[in-house]
């Protein structure tokens, strides 16, 4: 084998089910060795054996609760020290479908920890190593609720909006250092996520639910096409580009020495 062509090792969080397990399959089939991270060791081991037997790739199962500081540090250390790692898929996440005022603040904090703090720490562990080697890819699994916080639970939407902003900022900072960063914004995808979040996926209209396999294949196609932001369900990429153009058009005027004229206080009226 020509080792020069070997794409390296992908570390995937939340690989024991759903979207993460499909990434594991697809990346192994395209030649990556894998490090699979999640809490359920039995599922990770079974997946690792299955993928190795089908693809011949080396697959390591790392059982870790990413909300546990010691386990998280173990995964960070892998990203810092294992020079074979060329890709991080920040996929582990939990959701909520209930309204804010009916949600438990402890659950919201755990969601922020897993959906925001964990991918941030892992990106911080991976990025300097990738920059040092002039090569690497970070994929952040966000959600369409990053753009539609009125849907589902607002803390969940906020956590995914954070990931989108982090991705855009990292891509801006790292693109010329050989590091690719992509945010994937899935719509409703048929996984355990829905049951765990309090609403069975079967309760959703079938026309808005995508198979996890199709979602991941589209996301990897978006990566291959060089997209920073991939919205698998969006029919016309120009719609996203129009929103980006509008956002960028605001930039020159977002910070100025004086308030906008519409906020001028009429002192005569106030007296
Ligand atoms: P899923 O099947 O429930 O997968 C979630 C994964 O996260 C599991 O592998 C789970 O493994 C892992 N995980 C949860 N808590 C963890 C912890 N404390 N430590 C380590 N791993 C943990 O759901 P999914 O749909 O594939 O979700 C993957 C990502 O896609 C999430 O970030 C989610 O927000 C995002 N997303 C999903 C949808 C959708 O409609 N399904 C839409 C947009 C975005 P263990 O339980 O074994 O730890």
mmCIF file of C-alpha atoms and ligand atoms in Angstrom:
data_model
loop_
_atom_site.group_PDB
_atom_site.id
_atom_site.type_symbol
_atom_site.label_atom_id
_atom_site.label_comp_id
_atom_site.label_asym_id
_atom_site.label_seq_id
_atom_site.Cartn_x
_atom_site.Cartn_y
_atom_site.Cartn_z
ATOM 1 C CA UNK A 1 0.000 0.000 0.000
ATOM 2 C CA UNK A 2 1.206 3.512 -0.727
ATOM 3 C CA UNK A 3 1.161 5.039 2.749
ATOM 4 C CA UNK A 4 1.309 8.506 1.224
ATOM 5 C CA UNK A 5 -2.296 8.049 0.137
ATOM 6 C CA UNK A 6 -3.516 6.852 3.524
ATOM 7 C CA UNK A 7 -5.975 9.459 4.820
ATOM 8 C CA UNK A 8 -5.019 8.811 8.460
ATOM 9 C CA UNK A 9 -7.226 8.210 11.469
ATOM 10 C CA UNK A 10 -10.615 9.789 12.158
ATOM 11 C CA UNK A 11 -11.729 10.229 15.774
ATOM 12 C CA UNK A 12 -15.531 10.223 15.949
ATOM 13 C CA UNK A 13 -17.426 11.117 19.119
ATOM 14 C CA UNK A 14 -20.876 9.640 19.651
ATOM 15 C CA UNK A 15 -20.022 6.758 17.317
ATOM 16 C CA UNK A 16 -22.089 4.105 19.133
ATOM 17 C CA UNK A 17 -25.314 4.912 17.252
ATOM 18 C CA UNK A 18 -27.070 7.104 14.692
ATOM 19 C CA UNK A 19 -25.117 9.647 12.694
ATOM 20 C CA UNK A 20 -21.765 8.856 14.343
ATOM 21 C CA UNK A 21 -22.018 5.149 13.514
ATOM 22 C CA UNK A 22 -22.722 5.999 9.858
ATOM 23 C CA UNK A 23 -19.696 8.333 9.756
ATOM 24 C CA UNK A 24 -17.642 5.422 11.111
ATOM 25 C CA UNK A 25 -18.819 3.142 8.315
ATOM 26 C CA UNK A 26 -18.371 5.704 5.539
ATOM 27 C CA UNK A 27 -14.953 6.949 6.672
ATOM 28 C CA UNK A 28 -13.619 3.395 7.087
ATOM 29 C CA UNK A 29 -14.874 2.546 3.611
ATOM 30 C CA UNK A 30 -12.980 5.555 2.252
ATOM 31 C CA UNK A 31 -9.764 4.334 3.889
ATOM 32 C CA UNK A 32 -9.622 5.981 7.315
ATOM 33 C CA UNK A 33 -8.599 4.086 10.409
ATOM 34 C CA UNK A 34 -10.924 4.964 13.271
ATOM 35 C CA UNK A 35 -11.055 5.845 16.940
ATOM 36 C CA UNK A 36 -14.656 5.520 18.097
ATOM 37 C CA UNK A 37 -15.729 7.333 21.261
ATOM 38 C CA UNK A 38 -18.964 6.972 23.279
ATOM 39 C CA UNK A 39 -20.143 5.592 26.623
ATOM 40 C CA UNK A 40 -21.596 2.247 25.473
ATOM 41 C CA UNK A 41 -18.495 0.055 25.240
ATOM 42 C CA UNK A 42 -20.397 -3.035 24.041
ATOM 43 C CA UNK A 43 -21.882 -1.211 21.047
ATOM 44 C CA UNK A 44 -18.534 0.402 20.179
ATOM 45 C CA UNK A 45 -16.762 -2.967 20.305
ATOM 46 C CA UNK A 46 -19.392 -4.632 18.099
ATOM 47 C CA UNK A 47 -19.226 -1.778 15.590
ATOM 48 C CA UNK A 48 -15.415 -1.830 15.598
ATOM 49 C CA UNK A 49 -15.352 -5.586 14.895
ATOM 50 C CA UNK A 50 -17.952 -5.293 12.157
ATOM 51 C CA UNK A 51 -16.146 -2.418 10.422
ATOM 52 C CA UNK A 52 -12.740 -4.098 10.664
ATOM 53 C CA UNK A 53 -14.086 -7.350 9.251
ATOM 54 C CA UNK A 54 -15.757 -5.551 6.349
ATOM 55 C CA UNK A 55 -13.071 -2.991 5.502
ATOM 56 C CA UNK A 56 -9.813 -4.232 7.017
ATOM 57 C CA UNK A 57 -9.300 -0.854 8.676
ATOM 58 C CA UNK A 58 -7.916 -0.558 12.199
ATOM 59 C CA UNK A 59 -10.697 0.527 14.588
ATOM 60 C CA UNK A 60 -10.122 1.393 18.236
ATOM 61 C CA UNK A 61 -13.081 1.641 20.615
ATOM 62 C CA UNK A 62 -12.639 4.175 23.405
ATOM 63 C CA UNK A 63 -15.350 4.027 26.019
ATOM 64 C CA UNK A 64 -15.663 7.507 27.523
ATOM 65 C CA UNK A 65 -18.325 9.648 29.127
ATOM 66 C CA UNK A 66 -17.459 13.047 27.663
ATOM 67 C CA UNK A 67 -19.254 14.740 30.560
ATOM 68 C CA UNK A 68 -16.695 13.188 32.898
ATOM 69 C CA UNK A 69 -13.577 15.382 33.209
ATOM 70 C CA UNK A 70 -11.167 12.436 33.427
ATOM 71 C CA UNK A 71 -12.658 10.667 30.395
ATOM 72 C CA UNK A 72 -12.725 13.916 28.419
ATOM 73 C CA UNK A 73 -9.060 14.580 29.248
ATOM 74 C CA UNK A 74 -8.223 11.081 27.959
ATOM 75 C CA UNK A 75 -9.783 11.881 24.574
ATOM 76 C CA UNK A 76 -8.117 15.307 24.474
ATOM 77 C CA UNK A 77 -4.778 13.628 25.123
ATOM 78 C CA UNK A 78 -5.351 11.234 22.209
ATOM 79 C CA UNK A 79 -6.014 14.179 19.903
ATOM 80 C CA UNK A 80 -2.893 15.989 21.097
ATOM 81 C CA UNK A 81 -0.514 13.012 21.017
ATOM 82 C CA UNK A 82 -1.641 10.604 18.294
ATOM 83 C CA UNK A 83 0.023 11.954 15.175
ATOM 84 C CA UNK A 84 -1.983 9.580 12.963
ATOM 85 C CA UNK A 85 -5.228 11.486 13.696
ATOM 86 C CA UNK A 86 -6.148 13.675 10.722
ATOM 87 C CA UNK A 87 -9.878 14.111 11.333
ATOM 88 C CA UNK A 88 -12.087 14.950 14.317
ATOM 89 C CA UNK A 89 -15.836 14.450 13.994
ATOM 90 C CA UNK A 90 -17.482 16.337 16.860
ATOM 91 C CA UNK A 91 -20.764 14.457 16.740
ATOM 92 C CA UNK A 92 -21.765 13.413 20.285
ATOM 93 C CA UNK A 93 -24.719 15.492 21.387
ATOM 94 C CA UNK A 94 -28.054 15.455 23.132
ATOM 95 C CA UNK A 95 -31.190 17.393 22.385
ATOM 96 C CA UNK A 96 -34.443 18.471 23.941
ATOM 97 C CA UNK A 97 -37.790 19.133 22.336
ATOM 98 C CA UNK A 98 -39.698 20.692 25.234
ATOM 99 C CA UNK A 99 -40.159 24.446 25.694
ATOM 100 C CA UNK A 100 -37.607 26.291 27.832
ATOM 101 C CA UNK A 101 -39.901 27.066 30.703
ATOM 102 C CA UNK A 102 -40.820 23.400 31.059
ATOM 103 C CA UNK A 103 -37.208 22.188 30.932
ATOM 104 C CA UNK A 104 -35.037 21.362 33.902
ATOM 105 C CA UNK A 105 -32.066 23.710 34.243
ATOM 106 C CA UNK A 106 -29.781 20.789 35.180
ATOM 107 C CA UNK A 107 -30.634 19.042 31.890
ATOM 108 C CA UNK A 108 -30.008 22.290 30.012
ATOM 109 C CA UNK A 109 -26.582 22.646 31.644
ATOM 110 C CA UNK A 110 -25.655 19.065 30.738
ATOM 111 C CA UNK A 111 -26.726 19.758 27.157
ATOM 112 C CA UNK A 112 -24.572 22.888 27.018
ATOM 113 C CA UNK A 113 -21.647 20.907 28.430
ATOM 114 C CA UNK A 114 -21.938 18.094 25.865
ATOM 115 C CA UNK A 115 -22.971 20.178 22.833
ATOM 116 C CA UNK A 116 -20.786 23.248 23.452
ATOM 117 C CA UNK A 117 -17.949 22.714 25.958
ATOM 118 C CA UNK A 118 -16.957 19.216 24.815
ATOM 119 C CA UNK A 119 -16.603 19.992 21.075
ATOM 120 C CA UNK A 120 -14.802 23.218 21.973
ATOM 121 C CA UNK A 121 -12.275 21.386 24.160
ATOM 122 C CA UNK A 122 -11.769 18.687 21.524
ATOM 123 C CA UNK A 123 -11.321 21.267 18.756
ATOM 124 C CA UNK A 124 -8.799 23.055 20.980
ATOM 125 C CA UNK A 125 -6.936 19.770 21.447
ATOM 126 C CA UNK A 126 -6.967 18.871 17.745
ATOM 127 C CA UNK A 127 -6.423 22.224 16.016
ATOM 128 C CA UNK A 128 -2.847 22.968 17.177
ATOM 129 C CA UNK A 129 -1.801 19.399 16.330
ATOM 130 C CA UNK A 130 -3.388 19.669 12.880
ATOM 131 C CA UNK A 131 -1.798 23.100 12.297
ATOM 132 C CA UNK A 132 1.577 21.710 13.370
ATOM 133 C CA UNK A 133 1.284 18.984 10.735
ATOM 134 C CA UNK A 134 -0.253 21.337 8.169
ATOM 135 C CA UNK A 135 -3.138 18.915 7.681
ATOM 136 C CA UNK A 136 -6.433 18.034 9.329
ATOM 137 C CA UNK A 137 -10.204 18.246 9.220
ATOM 138 C CA UNK A 138 -12.665 19.148 11.960
ATOM 139 C CA UNK A 139 -16.327 18.324 11.341
ATOM 140 C CA UNK A 140 -18.837 19.805 13.775
ATOM 141 C CA UNK A 141 -22.318 18.267 13.725
ATOM 142 C CA UNK A 142 -24.588 21.244 14.372
ATOM 143 C CA UNK A 143 -28.257 21.309 13.308
ATOM 144 C CA UNK A 144 -30.689 23.355 11.235
ATOM 145 C CA UNK A 145 -32.004 24.715 14.534
ATOM 146 C CA UNK A 146 -28.811 26.823 14.538
ATOM 147 C CA UNK A 147 -30.758 28.855 11.957
ATOM 148 C CA UNK A 148 -34.218 28.253 13.416
ATOM 149 C CA UNK A 149 -34.073 28.671 17.202
ATOM 150 C CA UNK A 150 -37.868 28.886 17.317
ATOM 151 C CA UNK A 151 -37.986 25.138 16.580
ATOM 152 C CA UNK A 152 -37.496 22.608 19.407
ATOM 153 C CA UNK A 153 -35.833 23.725 22.630
ATOM 154 C CA UNK A 154 -34.065 27.108 22.612
ATOM 155 C CA UNK A 155 -31.024 25.983 24.587
ATOM 156 C CA UNK A 156 -30.533 23.159 22.081
ATOM 157 C CA UNK A 157 -30.842 25.676 19.216
ATOM 158 C CA UNK A 158 -28.419 28.014 20.981
ATOM 159 C CA UNK A 159 -25.888 25.216 21.465
ATOM 160 C CA UNK A 160 -25.985 24.419 17.755
ATOM 161 C CA UNK A 161 -25.782 28.122 16.760
ATOM 162 C CA UNK A 162 -22.610 28.243 18.857
ATOM 163 C CA UNK A 163 -21.132 25.340 16.874
ATOM 164 C CA UNK A 164 -21.973 27.070 13.600
ATOM 165 C CA UNK A 165 -20.281 30.305 14.727
ATOM 166 C CA UNK A 166 -17.266 28.399 16.085
ATOM 167 C CA UNK A 167 -16.918 26.577 12.761
ATOM 168 C CA UNK A 168 -17.056 29.771 10.715
ATOM 169 C CA UNK A 169 -14.517 31.433 12.974
ATOM 170 C CA UNK A 170 -12.146 28.429 13.001
ATOM 171 C CA UNK A 171 -12.383 28.011 9.235
ATOM 172 C CA UNK A 172 -11.564 31.716 8.818
ATOM 173 C CA UNK A 173 -8.555 31.318 11.120
ATOM 174 C CA UNK A 174 -7.229 27.936 9.990
ATOM 175 C CA UNK A 175 -7.961 27.665 6.266
ATOM 176 C CA UNK A 176 -4.524 28.965 5.255
ATOM 177 C CA UNK A 177 -2.849 26.566 7.698
ATOM 178 C CA UNK A 178 -3.999 23.424 5.920
ATOM 179 C CA UNK A 179 -6.908 22.725 8.273
ATOM 180 C CA UNK A 180 -10.464 22.258 7.028
ATOM 181 C CA UNK A 181 -13.452 22.977 9.253
ATOM 182 C CA UNK A 182 -17.024 22.063 8.325
ATOM 183 C CA UNK A 183 -20.321 22.527 10.123
ATOM 184 C CA UNK A 184 -23.039 20.063 9.174
ATOM 185 C CA UNK A 185 -26.609 21.224 9.747
ATOM 186 C CA UNK A 186 -28.882 18.182 9.596
ATOM 187 C CA UNK A 187 -32.638 18.562 9.657
ATOM 188 C CA UNK A 188 -34.670 15.851 11.364
ATOM 189 C CA UNK A 189 -32.739 12.606 10.965
ATOM 190 C CA UNK A 190 -34.028 9.136 11.867
ATOM 191 C CA UNK A 191 -31.940 8.206 14.934
ATOM 192 C CA UNK A 192 -32.408 7.509 18.654
ATOM 193 C CA UNK A 193 -31.944 11.248 19.233
ATOM 194 C CA UNK A 194 -35.671 11.892 18.995
ATOM 195 C CA UNK A 195 -36.742 9.254 21.494
ATOM 196 C CA UNK A 196 -34.031 10.421 23.900
ATOM 197 C CA UNK A 197 -35.127 14.052 23.422
ATOM 198 C CA UNK A 198 -38.733 13.359 24.324
ATOM 199 C CA UNK A 199 -40.472 13.014 20.942
ATOM 200 C CA UNK A 200 -40.512 9.767 18.914
ATOM 201 C CA UNK A 201 -39.279 10.281 15.364
ATOM 202 C CA UNK A 202 -42.426 8.451 14.179
ATOM 203 C CA UNK A 203 -44.476 11.457 15.333
ATOM 204 C CA UNK A 204 -42.812 13.689 12.720
ATOM 205 C CA UNK A 205 -44.130 14.028 9.151
ATOM 206 C CA UNK A 206 -42.141 11.524 7.077
ATOM 207 C CA UNK A 207 -41.402 14.148 4.413
ATOM 208 C CA UNK A 208 -39.157 16.076 6.836
ATOM 209 C CA UNK A 209 -37.176 13.086 8.162
ATOM 210 C CA UNK A 210 -33.967 11.972 6.419
ATOM 211 C CA UNK A 211 -32.224 8.614 6.795
ATOM 212 C CA UNK A 212 -28.951 8.947 8.726
ATOM 213 C CA UNK A 213 -27.120 7.224 5.841
ATOM 214 C CA UNK A 214 -28.372 9.812 3.321
ATOM 215 C CA UNK A 215 -27.587 12.687 5.690
ATOM 216 C CA UNK A 216 -23.970 11.556 6.218
ATOM 217 C CA UNK A 217 -23.396 10.801 2.522
ATOM 218 C CA UNK A 218 -24.609 14.318 1.661
ATOM 219 C CA UNK A 219 -22.446 15.852 4.404
ATOM 220 C CA UNK A 220 -19.339 14.046 3.127
ATOM 221 C CA UNK A 221 -20.181 15.179 -0.395
ATOM 222 C CA UNK A 222 -20.383 18.759 0.928
ATOM 223 C CA UNK A 223 -16.973 18.289 2.567
ATOM 224 C CA UNK A 224 -15.497 16.997 -0.700
ATOM 225 C CA UNK A 225 -16.964 20.039 -2.480
ATOM 226 C CA UNK A 226 -15.149 22.329 -0.043
ATOM 227 C CA UNK A 227 -18.202 23.633 1.818
ATOM 228 C CA UNK A 228 -17.716 25.213 5.238
ATOM 229 C CA UNK A 229 -21.417 24.863 5.988
ATOM 230 C CA UNK A 230 -23.407 21.928 4.671
ATOM 231 C CA UNK A 231 -27.185 21.801 4.939
ATOM 232 C CA UNK A 232 -28.042 18.381 3.508
ATOM 233 C CA UNK A 233 -31.755 19.044 3.016
ATOM 234 C CA UNK A 234 -31.537 22.532 1.491
ATOM 235 C CA UNK A 235 -32.429 22.182 -2.217
ATOM 236 C CA UNK A 236 -30.774 25.401 -3.433
ATOM 237 C CA UNK A 237 -27.337 26.304 -2.027
ATOM 238 C CA UNK A 238 -27.897 29.849 -3.317
ATOM 239 C CA UNK A 239 -30.416 30.389 -0.482
ATOM 240 C CA UNK A 240 -27.681 29.828 2.108
ATOM 241 C CA UNK A 241 -25.250 31.957 0.108
ATOM 242 C CA UNK A 242 -27.782 34.804 0.042
ATOM 243 C CA UNK A 243 -28.019 34.677 3.833
ATOM 244 C CA UNK A 244 -24.237 34.654 4.153
ATOM 245 C CA UNK A 245 -23.951 37.602 1.766
ATOM 246 C CA UNK A 246 -26.539 39.545 3.797
ATOM 247 C CA UNK A 247 -24.670 38.774 7.025
ATOM 248 C CA UNK A 248 -21.343 39.873 5.541
ATOM 249 C CA UNK A 249 -22.933 43.073 4.183
ATOM 250 C CA UNK A 250 -23.744 44.057 7.797
ATOM 251 C CA UNK A 251 -20.120 43.761 8.897
ATOM 252 C CA UNK A 252 -18.771 47.253 8.008
ATOM 253 C CA UNK A 253 -21.588 48.859 10.005
ATOM 254 C CA UNK A 254 -21.820 46.703 13.115
ATOM 255 C CA UNK A 255 -19.441 48.828 15.189
ATOM 256 C CA UNK A 256 -19.440 52.625 14.886
ATOM 257 C CA UNK A 257 -18.679 55.635 17.095
ATOM 258 C CA UNK A 258 -22.235 56.916 17.085
ATOM 259 C CA UNK A 259 -25.641 55.263 17.426
ATOM 260 C CA UNK A 260 -27.773 54.947 14.323
ATOM 261 C CA UNK A 261 -29.938 57.973 13.488
ATOM 262 C CA UNK A 262 -33.130 56.066 14.379
ATOM 263 C CA UNK A 263 -31.924 55.935 18.017
ATOM 264 C CA UNK A 264 -31.254 59.697 18.301
ATOM 265 C CA UNK A 265 -33.007 61.064 21.388
ATOM 266 C CA UNK A 266 -35.053 64.147 20.780
ATOM 267 C CA UNK A 267 -34.057 66.161 23.891
ATOM 268 C CA UNK A 268 -36.746 68.757 23.265
ATOM 269 C CA UNK A 269 -39.418 66.027 23.389
ATOM 270 C CA UNK A 270 -37.839 64.392 26.459
ATOM 271 C CA UNK A 271 -37.871 67.666 28.477
HETATM 272 P P1 LIG B 1 -27.963 9.422 18.781
HETATM 273 O O1 LIG B 1 -28.142 8.177 17.978
HETATM 274 O O2 LIG B 1 -28.673 9.555 20.066
HETATM 275 O O3 LIG B 1 -26.386 9.601 19.000
HETATM 276 C C1 LIG B 1 -25.831 10.372 20.043
HETATM 277 C C2 LIG B 1 -24.430 9.841 20.310
HETATM 278 O O4 LIG B 1 -23.844 10.644 21.343
HETATM 279 C C3 LIG B 1 -24.460 8.409 20.807
HETATM 280 O O5 LIG B 1 -23.438 7.676 20.167
HETATM 281 C C4 LIG B 1 -24.171 8.523 22.291
HETATM 282 O O6 LIG B 1 -23.447 7.375 22.715
HETATM 283 C C5 LIG B 1 -23.280 9.779 22.308
HETATM 284 N N1 LIG B 1 -23.283 10.392 23.613
HETATM 285 C C6 LIG B 1 -24.357 10.905 24.297
HETATM 286 N N2 LIG B 1 -23.968 11.347 25.510
HETATM 287 C C7 LIG B 1 -22.620 11.099 25.587
HETATM 288 C C8 LIG B 1 -21.648 11.313 26.585
HETATM 289 N N3 LIG B 1 -21.968 11.866 27.774
HETATM 290 N N4 LIG B 1 -20.360 10.941 26.343
HETATM 291 C C9 LIG B 1 -20.044 10.370 25.166
HETATM 292 N N5 LIG B 1 -20.907 10.150 24.168
HETATM 293 C C10 LIG B 1 -22.194 10.514 24.386
HETATM 294 O O7 LIG B 1 -28.386 10.680 17.927
HETATM 295 P P2 LIG B 1 -27.816 11.320 16.567
HETATM 296 O O8 LIG B 1 -28.981 11.888 15.881
HETATM 297 O O9 LIG B 1 -26.949 10.380 15.840
HETATM 298 O O10 LIG B 1 -26.962 12.520 17.151
HETATM 299 C C11 LIG B 1 -25.676 12.853 16.706
HETATM 300 C C12 LIG B 1 -25.539 14.365 16.576
HETATM 301 O O11 LIG B 1 -26.409 14.825 15.547
HETATM 302 C C13 LIG B 1 -25.921 15.156 17.838
HETATM 303 O O12 LIG B 1 -24.948 16.159 18.064
HETATM 304 C C14 LIG B 1 -27.250 15.789 17.479
HETATM 305 O O13 LIG B 1 -27.461 17.003 18.157
HETATM 306 C C15 LIG B 1 -27.060 16.000 15.988
HETATM 307 N N6 LIG B 1 -28.299 16.183 15.221
HETATM 308 C C16 LIG B 1 -29.243 15.192 15.188
HETATM 309 C C17 LIG B 1 -30.414 15.405 14.475
HETATM 310 C C18 LIG B 1 -31.502 14.366 14.398
HETATM 311 O O14 LIG B 1 -32.630 14.706 13.958
HETATM 312 N N7 LIG B 1 -31.221 13.107 14.764
HETATM 313 C C19 LIG B 1 -30.614 16.608 13.773
HETATM 314 C C20 LIG B 1 -29.633 17.581 13.835
HETATM 315 C C21 LIG B 1 -28.472 17.351 14.551
HETATM 316 P P3 LIG B 1 -23.550 6.698 24.180
HETATM 317 O O15 LIG B 1 -24.981 6.774 24.622
HETATM 318 O O16 LIG B 1 -23.063 5.308 23.921
HETATM 319 O O17 LIG B 1 -22.611 7.488 25.020
#
